[in-house]
PDB file of N, CA and C in Angstrom:
ATOM      1  N   MET A   1     137.747 -13.558   0.859  1.00 43.00           N
ATOM      2  CA  MET A   1     138.384 -12.352   1.340  1.00 43.00           C
ATOM      3  C   MET A   1     137.542 -11.763   2.466  1.00 43.00           C
ATOM      4  N   ALA A   2     138.185 -11.185   3.426  1.00 43.00           N
ATOM      5  CA  ALA A   2     137.507 -10.611   4.583  1.00 43.00           C
ATOM      6  C   ALA A   2     136.658  -9.412   4.177  1.00 43.00           C
ATOM      7  N   ASN A   3     135.687  -9.111   5.025  1.00 61.00           N
ATOM      8  CA  ASN A   3     134.774  -8.002   4.738  1.00 61.00           C
ATOM      9  C   ASN A   3     135.391  -6.634   4.990  1.00 61.00           C
ATOM     10  N   ALA A   4     136.302  -6.528   5.944  1.00 86.00           N
ATOM     11  CA  ALA A   4     136.851  -5.230   6.327  1.00 86.00           C
ATOM     12  C   ALA A   4     138.267  -5.075   5.775  1.00 86.00           C
ATOM     13  N   VAL A   5     138.363  -4.792   4.485  1.00 93.00           N
ATOM     14  CA  VAL A   5     139.670  -4.616   3.854  1.00 93.00           C
ATOM     15  C   VAL A   5     140.005  -3.132   3.840  1.00 93.00           C
ATOM     16  N   ARG A   6     141.214  -2.843   4.273  1.00 95.00           N
ATOM     17  CA  ARG A   6     141.687  -1.464   4.308  1.00 95.00           C
ATOM     18  C   ARG A   6     143.048  -1.426   3.616  1.00 95.00           C
ATOM     19  N   ILE A   7     143.165  -0.568   2.626  1.00 95.00           N
ATOM     20  CA  ILE A   7     144.407  -0.426   1.862  1.00 95.00           C
ATOM     21  C   ILE A   7     144.880   1.021   2.002  1.00 95.00           C
ATOM     22  N   THR A   8     146.124   1.171   2.437  1.00 94.00           N
ATOM     23  CA  THR A   8     146.742   2.492   2.491  1.00 94.00           C
ATOM     24  C   THR A   8     147.992   2.437   1.637  1.00 94.00           C
ATOM     25  N   TYR A   9     148.100   3.372   0.713  1.00 92.00           N
ATOM     26  CA  TYR A   9     149.294   3.437  -0.123  1.00 92.00           C
ATOM     27  C   TYR A   9     150.037   4.718   0.217  1.00 92.00           C
ATOM     28  N   TYR A  10     151.316   4.569   0.531  1.00 90.00           N
ATOM     29  CA  TYR A  10     152.162   5.705   0.880  1.00 90.00           C
ATOM     30  C   TYR A  10     153.048   6.054  -0.310  1.00 90.00           C
ATOM     31  N   ILE A  11     153.000   7.319  -0.716  1.00 85.00           N
ATOM     32  CA  ILE A  11     153.751   7.808  -1.868  1.00 85.00           C
ATOM     33  C   ILE A  11     154.882   8.699  -1.381  1.00 85.00           C
ATOM     34  N   SER A  12     156.102   8.383  -1.796  1.00 80.00           N
ATOM     35  CA  SER A  12     157.233   9.228  -1.429  1.00 80.00           C
ATOM     36  C   SER A  12     157.433  10.314  -2.480  1.00 80.00           C
ATOM     37  N   GLU A  13     157.972  11.425  -2.046  1.00 72.00           N
ATOM     38  CA  GLU A  13     158.264  12.514  -2.981  1.00 72.00           C
ATOM     39  C   GLU A  13     159.303  12.081  -4.000  1.00 72.00           C
ATOM     40  N   GLU A  14     160.277  11.270  -3.584  1.00 74.00           N
ATOM     41  CA  GLU A  14     161.314  10.825  -4.511  1.00 74.00           C
ATOM     42  C   GLU A  14     160.712   9.968  -5.629  1.00 74.00           C
ATOM     43  N   MET A  15     159.727   9.143  -5.276  1.00 73.00           N
ATOM     44  CA  MET A  15     159.124   8.255  -6.256  1.00 73.00           C
ATOM     45  C   MET A  15     158.423   9.049  -7.350  1.00 73.00           C
ATOM     46  N   LEU A  16     157.714  10.088  -6.955  1.00 70.00           N
ATOM     47  CA  LEU A  16     156.929  10.859  -7.909  1.00 70.00           C
ATOM     48  C   LEU A  16     157.738  11.914  -8.639  1.00 70.00           C
ATOM     49  N   ASP A  17     158.754  12.431  -7.997  1.00 72.00           N
ATOM     50  CA  ASP A  17     159.591  13.467  -8.588  1.00 72.00           C
ATOM     51  C   ASP A  17     158.790  14.721  -8.951  1.00 72.00           C
ATOM     52  N   PHE A  18     157.725  14.972  -8.205  1.00 62.00           N
ATOM     53  CA  PHE A  18     156.992  16.235  -8.341  1.00 62.00           C
ATOM     54  C   PHE A  18     156.293  16.541  -7.014  1.00 62.00           C
ATOM     55  N   PRO A  19     157.011  17.139  -6.106  1.00 60.00           N
ATOM     56  CA  PRO A  19     156.508  17.282  -4.742  1.00 60.00           C
ATOM     57  C   PRO A  19     155.512  18.408  -4.469  1.00 60.00           C
ATOM     58  N   SER A  20     155.129  19.193  -5.451  1.00 75.00           N
ATOM     59  CA  SER A  20     154.209  20.283  -5.140  1.00 75.00           C
ATOM     60  C   SER A  20     152.858  19.731  -4.685  1.00 75.00           C
ATOM     61  N   ALA A  21     152.176  20.511  -3.887  1.00 79.00           N
ATOM     62  CA  ALA A  21     150.884  20.082  -3.344  1.00 79.00           C
ATOM     63  C   ALA A  21     149.847  19.845  -4.436  1.00 79.00           C
ATOM     64  N   SER A  22     149.809  20.704  -5.427  1.00 80.00           N
ATOM     65  CA  SER A  22     148.805  20.540  -6.486  1.00 80.00           C
ATOM     66  C   SER A  22     149.083  19.297  -7.328  1.00 80.00           C
ATOM     67  N   GLU A  23     150.350  19.032  -7.622  1.00 79.00           N
ATOM     68  CA  GLU A  23     150.690  17.828  -8.375  1.00 79.00           C
ATOM     69  C   GLU A  23     150.346  16.570  -7.579  1.00 79.00           C
ATOM     70  N   PHE A  24     150.648  16.597  -6.297  1.00 81.00           N
ATOM     71  CA  PHE A  24     150.315  15.444  -5.461  1.00 81.00           C
ATOM     72  C   PHE A  24     148.812  15.220  -5.410  1.00 81.00           C
ATOM     73  N   ASP A  25     148.043  16.289  -5.258  1.00 85.00           N
ATOM     74  CA  ASP A  25     146.588  16.157  -5.183  1.00 85.00           C
ATOM     75  C   ASP A  25     145.998  15.543  -6.454  1.00 85.00           C
ATOM     76  N   VAL A  26     146.504  15.956  -7.606  1.00 84.00           N
ATOM     77  CA  VAL A  26     146.023  15.393  -8.868  1.00 84.00           C
ATOM     78  C   VAL A  26     146.376  13.914  -8.944  1.00 84.00           C
ATOM     79  N   PHE A  27     147.623  13.587  -8.618  1.00 85.00           N
ATOM     80  CA  PHE A  27     148.045  12.189  -8.659  1.00 85.00           C
ATOM     81  C   PHE A  27     147.243  11.345  -7.667  1.00 85.00           C
ATOM     82  N   LYS A  28     147.036  11.875  -6.478  1.00 88.00           N
ATOM     83  CA  LYS A  28     146.281  11.156  -5.451  1.00 88.00           C
ATOM     84  C   LYS A  28     144.853  10.864  -5.926  1.00 88.00           C
ATOM     85  N   THR A  29     144.214  11.835  -6.536  1.00 91.00           N
ATOM     86  CA  THR A  29     142.850  11.648  -7.054  1.00 91.00           C
ATOM     87  C   THR A  29     142.816  10.558  -8.112  1.00 91.00           C
ATOM     88  N   LEU A  30     143.766  10.593  -9.036  1.00 91.00           N
ATOM     89  CA  LEU A  30     143.818   9.579 -10.083  1.00 91.00           C
ATOM     90  C   LEU A  30     144.095   8.191  -9.508  1.00 91.00           C
ATOM     91  N   LEU A  31     145.004   8.120  -8.546  1.00 92.00           N
ATOM     92  CA  LEU A  31     145.336   6.828  -7.948  1.00 92.00           C
ATOM     93  C   LEU A  31     144.170   6.272  -7.140  1.00 92.00           C
ATOM     94  N   LEU A  32     143.491   7.110  -6.386  1.00 94.00           N
ATOM     95  CA  LEU A  32     142.312   6.646  -5.634  1.00 94.00           C
ATOM     96  C   LEU A  32     141.248   6.096  -6.572  1.00 94.00           C
ATOM     97  N   LYS A  33     141.063   6.767  -7.699  1.00 94.00           N
ATOM     98  CA  LYS A  33     140.075   6.303  -8.684  1.00 94.00           C
ATOM     99  C   LYS A  33     140.461   4.923  -9.211  1.00 94.00           C
ATOM    100  N   GLU A  34     141.730   4.745  -9.561  1.00 93.00           N
ATOM    101  CA  GLU A  34     142.202   3.463 -10.074  1.00 93.00           C
ATOM    102  C   GLU A  34     142.094   2.361  -9.018  1.00 93.00           C
ATOM    103  N   LEU A  35     142.545   2.642  -7.805  1.00 94.00           N
ATOM    104  CA  LEU A  35     142.510   1.624  -6.754  1.00 94.00           C
ATOM    105  C   LEU A  35     141.086   1.277  -6.350  1.00 94.00           C
ATOM    106  N   SER A  36     140.214   2.270  -6.303  1.00 94.00           N
ATOM    107  CA  SER A  36     138.809   2.019  -5.960  1.00 94.00           C
ATOM    108  C   SER A  36     138.127   1.157  -7.013  1.00 94.00           C
ATOM    109  N   GLY A  37     138.538   1.314  -8.257  1.00 94.00           N
ATOM    110  CA  GLY A  37     137.985   0.476  -9.319  1.00 94.00           C
ATOM    111  C   GLY A  37     138.385  -0.981  -9.165  1.00 94.00           C
ATOM    112  N   ASN A  38     139.578  -1.216  -8.647  1.00 91.00           N
ATOM    113  CA  ASN A  38     140.068  -2.576  -8.444  1.00 91.00           C
ATOM    114  C   ASN A  38     139.546  -3.203  -7.156  1.00 91.00           C
ATOM    115  N   TRP A  39     139.343  -2.409  -6.134  1.00 92.00           N
ATOM    116  CA  TRP A  39     138.877  -2.902  -4.832  1.00 92.00           C
ATOM    117  C   TRP A  39     137.712  -2.035  -4.353  1.00 92.00           C
ATOM    118  N   PRO A  40     136.552  -2.155  -5.004  1.00 92.00           N
ATOM    119  CA  PRO A  40     135.429  -1.252  -4.727  1.00 92.00           C
ATOM    120  C   PRO A  40     134.833  -1.373  -3.325  1.00 92.00           C
ATOM    121  N   ASN A  41     135.017  -2.486  -2.664  1.00 91.00           N
ATOM    122  CA  ASN A  41     134.428  -2.672  -1.337  1.00 91.00           C
ATOM    123  C   ASN A  41     135.426  -2.450  -0.213  1.00 91.00           C
ATOM    124  N   SER A  42     136.544  -1.842  -0.522  1.00 93.00           N
ATOM    125  CA  SER A  42     137.595  -1.617   0.466  1.00 93.00           C
ATOM    126  C   SER A  42     137.677  -0.148   0.843  1.00 93.00           C
ATOM    127  N   GLN A  43     138.205   0.093   2.039  1.00 95.00           N
ATOM    128  CA  GLN A  43     138.559   1.458   2.428  1.00 95.00           C
ATOM    129  C   GLN A  43     139.948   1.706   1.849  1.00 95.00           C
ATOM    130  N   ILE A  44     140.092   2.742   1.050  1.00 95.00           N
ATOM    131  CA  ILE A  44     141.374   2.993   0.393  1.00 95.00           C
ATOM    132  C   ILE A  44     141.828   4.411   0.710  1.00 95.00           C
ATOM    133  N   PHE A  45     143.091   4.508   1.095  1.00 94.00           N
ATOM    134  CA  PHE A  45     143.687   5.794   1.437  1.00 94.00           C
ATOM    135  C   PHE A  45     145.002   5.935   0.682  1.00 94.00           C
ATOM    136  N   VAL A  46     145.298   7.140   0.255  1.00 92.00           N
ATOM    137  CA  VAL A  46     146.586   7.455  -0.354  1.00 92.00           C
ATOM    138  C   VAL A  46     147.180   8.580   0.481  1.00 92.00           C
ATOM    139  N   GLU A  47     148.372   8.343   1.002  1.00 89.00           N
ATOM    140  CA  GLU A  47     149.017   9.297   1.902  1.00 89.00           C
ATOM    141  C   GLU A  47     150.365   9.720   1.345  1.00 89.00           C
ATOM    142  N   ARG A  48     150.703  10.957   1.571  1.00 85.00           N
ATOM    143  CA  ARG A  48     152.020  11.452   1.188  1.00 85.00           C
ATOM    144  C   ARG A  48     153.006  11.064   2.285  1.00 85.00           C
ATOM    145  N   CYS A  49     154.102  10.487   1.881  1.00 82.00           N
ATOM    146  CA  CYS A  49     155.103   9.994   2.812  1.00 82.00           C
ATOM    147  C   CYS A  49     156.361  10.817   2.624  1.00 82.00           C
ATOM    148  N   LEU A  50     156.816  11.480   3.654  1.00 73.00           N
ATOM    149  CA  LEU A  50     157.955  12.374   3.531  1.00 73.00           C
ATOM    150  C   LEU A  50     159.289  11.695   3.796  1.00 73.00           C
ATOM    151  N   ASP A  51     159.275  10.479   4.337  1.00 73.00           N
ATOM    152  CA  ASP A  51     160.532   9.822   4.710  1.00 73.00           C
ATOM    153  C   ASP A  51     161.110   8.924   3.629  1.00 73.00           C
ATOM    154  N   GLY A  52     160.512   8.923   2.454  1.00 69.00           N
ATOM    155  CA  GLY A  52     161.050   8.151   1.349  1.00 69.00           C
ATOM    156  C   GLY A  52     160.635   6.700   1.303  1.00 69.00           C
ATOM    157  N   GLU A  53     159.798   6.255   2.207  1.00 77.00           N
ATOM    158  CA  GLU A  53     159.362   4.859   2.239  1.00 77.00           C
ATOM    159  C   GLU A  53     157.972   4.739   1.630  1.00 77.00           C
ATOM    160  N   ASP A  54     157.910   4.441   0.324  1.00 81.00           N
ATOM    161  CA  ASP A  54     156.608   4.274  -0.297  1.00 81.00           C
ATOM    162  C   ASP A  54     156.207   2.804  -0.246  1.00 81.00           C
ATOM    163  N   GLY A  55     154.917   2.542  -0.429  1.00 88.00           N
ATOM    164  CA  GLY A  55     154.439   1.177  -0.445  1.00 88.00           C
ATOM    165  C   GLY A  55     153.076   1.028   0.186  1.00 88.00           C
ATOM    166  N   SER A  56     152.634  -0.209   0.301  1.00 91.00           N
ATOM    167  CA  SER A  56     151.273  -0.518   0.724  1.00 91.00           C
ATOM    168  C   SER A  56     151.210  -1.029   2.148  1.00 91.00           C
ATOM    169  N   LEU A  57     150.151  -0.665   2.833  1.00 92.00           N
ATOM    170  CA  LEU A  57     149.757  -1.289   4.093  1.00 92.00           C
ATOM    171  C   LEU A  57     148.378  -1.868   3.823  1.00 92.00           C
ATOM    172  N   ILE A  58     148.269  -3.180   3.884  1.00 94.00           N
ATOM    173  CA  ILE A  58     147.027  -3.860   3.532  1.00 94.00           C
ATOM    174  C   ILE A  58     146.552  -4.647   4.735  1.00 94.00           C
ATOM    175  N   GLU A  59     145.321  -4.404   5.155  1.00 94.00           N
ATOM    176  CA  GLU A  59     144.755  -5.067   6.327  1.00 94.00           C
ATOM    177  C   GLU A  59     143.452  -5.764   5.943  1.00 94.00           C
ATOM    178  N   GLY A  60     143.194  -6.899   6.568  1.00 93.00           N
ATOM    179  CA  GLY A  60     141.939  -7.597   6.356  1.00 93.00           C
ATOM    180  C   GLY A  60     141.991  -8.666   5.282  1.00 93.00           C
ATOM    181  N   MET A  61     143.193  -9.073   4.884  1.00 93.00           N
ATOM    182  CA  MET A  61     143.367 -10.118   3.881  1.00 93.00           C
ATOM    183  C   MET A  61     144.327 -11.166   4.428  1.00 93.00           C
ATOM    184  N   SER A  62     144.314 -12.323   3.805  1.00 93.00           N
ATOM    185  CA  SER A  62     145.315 -13.338   4.138  1.00 93.00           C
ATOM    186  C   SER A  62     146.674 -12.856   3.639  1.00 93.00           C
ATOM    187  N   VAL A  63     147.739 -13.505   4.102  1.00 94.00           N
ATOM    188  CA  VAL A  63     149.087 -13.114   3.698  1.00 94.00           C
ATOM    189  C   VAL A  63     149.256 -13.228   2.182  1.00 94.00           C
ATOM    190  N   LEU A  64     148.770 -14.305   1.605  1.00 95.00           N
ATOM    191  CA  LEU A  64     148.868 -14.480   0.156  1.00 95.00           C
ATOM    192  C   LEU A  64     148.097 -13.387  -0.586  1.00 95.00           C
ATOM    193  N   GLU A  65     146.885 -13.082  -0.118  1.00 93.00           N
ATOM    194  CA  GLU A  65     146.097 -12.011  -0.741  1.00 93.00           C
ATOM    195  C   GLU A  65     146.804 -10.672  -0.606  1.00 93.00           C
ATOM    196  N   GLN A  66     147.431 -10.420   0.542  1.00 94.00           N
ATOM    197  CA  GLN A  66     148.168  -9.171   0.743  1.00 94.00           C
ATOM    198  C   GLN A  66     149.311  -9.054  -0.256  1.00 94.00           C
ATOM    199  N   GLU A  67     150.053 -10.134  -0.445  1.00 94.00           N
ATOM    200  CA  GLU A  67     151.180 -10.112  -1.381  1.00 94.00           C
ATOM    201  C   GLU A  67     150.703  -9.867  -2.808  1.00 94.00           C
ATOM    202  N   GLU A  68     149.656 -10.558  -3.212  1.00 95.00           N
ATOM    203  CA  GLU A  68     149.120 -10.380  -4.565  1.00 95.00           C
ATOM    204  C   GLU A  68     148.580  -8.966  -4.755  1.00 95.00           C
ATOM    205  N   THR A  69     147.895  -8.457  -3.746  1.00 94.00           N
ATOM    206  CA  THR A  69     147.338  -7.106  -3.818  1.00 94.00           C
ATOM    207  C   THR A  69     148.446  -6.069  -3.891  1.00 94.00           C
ATOM    208  N   ALA A  70     149.481  -6.217  -3.081  1.00 95.00           N
ATOM    209  CA  ALA A  70     150.599  -5.268  -3.090  1.00 95.00           C
ATOM    210  C   ALA A  70     151.277  -5.235  -4.459  1.00 95.00           C
ATOM    211  N   GLU A  71     151.466  -6.410  -5.075  1.00 96.00           N
ATOM    212  CA  GLU A  71     152.062  -6.454  -6.408  1.00 96.00           C
ATOM    213  C   GLU A  71     151.166  -5.762  -7.431  1.00 96.00           C
ATOM    214  N   HIS A  72     149.877  -5.998  -7.333  1.00 95.00           N
ATOM    215  CA  HIS A  72     148.946  -5.372  -8.272  1.00 95.00           C
ATOM    216  C   HIS A  72     148.914  -3.855  -8.069  1.00 95.00           C
ATOM    217  N   ILE A  73     148.955  -3.401  -6.833  1.00 94.00           N
ATOM    218  CA  ILE A  73     148.975  -1.960  -6.556  1.00 94.00           C
ATOM    219  C   ILE A  73     150.216  -1.334  -7.171  1.00 94.00           C
ATOM    220  N   GLU A  74     151.370  -1.982  -7.028  1.00 93.00           N
ATOM    221  CA  GLU A  74     152.601  -1.449  -7.616  1.00 93.00           C
ATOM    222  C   GLU A  74     152.474  -1.324  -9.130  1.00 93.00           C
ATOM    223  N   ASP A  75     151.828  -2.302  -9.757  1.00 94.00           N
ATOM    224  CA  ASP A  75     151.594  -2.226 -11.206  1.00 94.00           C
ATOM    225  C   ASP A  75     150.704  -1.043 -11.552  1.00 94.00           C
ATOM    226  N   VAL A  76     149.648  -0.832 -10.775  1.00 93.00           N
ATOM    227  CA  VAL A  76     148.727   0.291 -11.002  1.00 93.00           C
ATOM    228  C   VAL A  76     149.476   1.612 -10.862  1.00 93.00           C
ATOM    229  N   VAL A  77     150.283   1.735  -9.809  1.00 90.00           N
ATOM    230  CA  VAL A  77     151.041   2.965  -9.576  1.00 90.00           C
ATOM    231  C   VAL A  77     152.021   3.207 -10.724  1.00 90.00           C
ATOM    232  N   ASP A  78     152.766   2.174 -11.100  1.00 89.00           N
ATOM    233  CA  ASP A  78     153.726   2.330 -12.198  1.00 89.00           C
ATOM    234  C   ASP A  78     153.036   2.738 -13.491  1.00 89.00           C
ATOM    235  N   ASP A  79     151.926   2.088 -13.797  1.00 90.00           N
ATOM    236  CA  ASP A  79     151.182   2.431 -15.017  1.00 90.00           C
ATOM    237  C   ASP A  79     150.689   3.867 -14.976  1.00 90.00           C
ATOM    238  N   LEU A  80     150.216   4.298 -13.822  1.00 87.00           N
ATOM    239  CA  LEU A  80     149.696   5.660 -13.697  1.00 87.00           C
ATOM    240  C   LEU A  80     150.808   6.688 -13.848  1.00 87.00           C
ATOM    241  N   ILE A  81     151.937   6.429 -13.239  1.00 83.00           N
ATOM    242  CA  ILE A  81     153.062   7.361 -13.351  1.00 83.00           C
ATOM    243  C   ILE A  81     153.503   7.494 -14.807  1.00 83.00           C
ATOM    244  N   GLU A  82     153.512   6.393 -15.524  1.00 83.00           N
ATOM    245  CA  GLU A  82     153.981   6.386 -16.911  1.00 83.00           C
ATOM    246  C   GLU A  82     152.919   6.805 -17.924  1.00 83.00           C
ATOM    247  N   SER A  83     151.697   6.906 -17.493  1.00 80.00           N
ATOM    248  CA  SER A  83     150.598   7.095 -18.445  1.00 80.00           C
ATOM    249  C   SER A  83     150.482   8.512 -18.980  1.00 80.00           C
ATOM    250  N   VAL A  84     149.954   8.585 -20.141  1.00 53.00           N
ATOM    251  CA  VAL A  84     149.628   9.877 -20.745  1.00 53.00           C
ATOM    252  C   VAL A  84     148.474  10.509 -19.970  1.00 53.00           C
ATOM    253  N   GLN A  85     147.632   9.661 -19.397  1.00 55.00           N
ATOM    254  CA  GLN A  85     146.494  10.167 -18.619  1.00 55.00           C
ATOM    255  C   GLN A  85     146.977  11.130 -17.539  1.00 55.00           C
ATOM    256  N   TRP A  86     148.057  10.787 -16.837  1.00 55.00           N
ATOM    257  CA  TRP A  86     148.588  11.671 -15.795  1.00 55.00           C
ATOM    258  C   TRP A  86     149.020  13.003 -16.397  1.00 55.00           C
ATOM    259  N   GLU A  87     149.774  12.958 -17.507  1.00 55.00           N
ATOM    260  CA  GLU A  87     150.250  14.189 -18.121  1.00 55.00           C
ATOM    261  C   GLU A  87     149.080  15.061 -18.574  1.00 55.00           C
ATOM    262  N   ASP A  88     148.080  14.444 -19.208  1.00 54.00           N
ATOM    263  CA  ASP A  88     146.918  15.200 -19.668  1.00 54.00           C
ATOM    264  C   ASP A  88     146.138  15.779 -18.493  1.00 54.00           C
ATOM    265  N   GLU A  89     145.936  14.991 -17.451  1.00 55.00           N
ATOM    266  CA  GLU A  89     145.176  15.451 -16.281  1.00 55.00           C
ATOM    267  C   GLU A  89     145.874  16.610 -15.608  1.00 55.00           C
ATOM    268  N   TYR A  90     147.207  16.533 -15.472  1.00 55.00           N
ATOM    269  CA  TYR A  90     147.921  17.613 -14.830  1.00 55.00           C
ATOM    270  C   TYR A  90     147.923  18.860 -15.691  1.00 55.00           C
ATOM    271  N   ASP A  91     148.057  18.701 -16.994  1.00 56.00           N
ATOM    272  CA  ASP A  91     148.023  19.849 -17.895  1.00 56.00           C
ATOM    273  C   ASP A  91     146.691  20.573 -17.809  1.00 56.00           C
ATOM    274  N   ASP A  92     145.604  19.820 -17.601  1.00 56.00           N
ATOM    275  CA  ASP A  92     144.279  20.430 -17.480  1.00 56.00           C
ATOM    276  C   ASP A  92     144.132  21.255 -16.218  1.00 56.00           C
ATOM    277  N   GLN A  93     144.936  20.996 -15.198  1.00 56.00           N
ATOM    278  CA  GLN A  93     144.848  21.720 -13.936  1.00 56.00           C
ATOM    279  C   GLN A  93     145.474  23.111 -14.010  1.00 56.00           C
ATOM    280  N   ASP A  94     146.349  23.344 -14.975  1.00 51.00           N
ATOM    281  CA  ASP A  94     147.049  24.637 -15.086  1.00 51.00           C
ATOM    282  C   ASP A  94     146.148  25.715 -15.635  1.00 51.00           C
TER     283      ASP A  94
END
């Protein structure tokens, strides 16, 4: 794998179904933590996407690595959205 890997994940408001700034910030923090654990030597960004197009932009990998990484990121995002961890973390913010 290349040395300069950069992963940007774009989150749509429709996907999360909770568009407030505080909810997004909590989710973004949790997602960055999860993604950084999986790709510790990569630059990772999570951006709010207002046009409804969520997904990954992955740079610095082969095409096969990009596809595998994108699938794994989707699994991480789905697990996080469904997890009790998200509900507990957000409840703690109130």
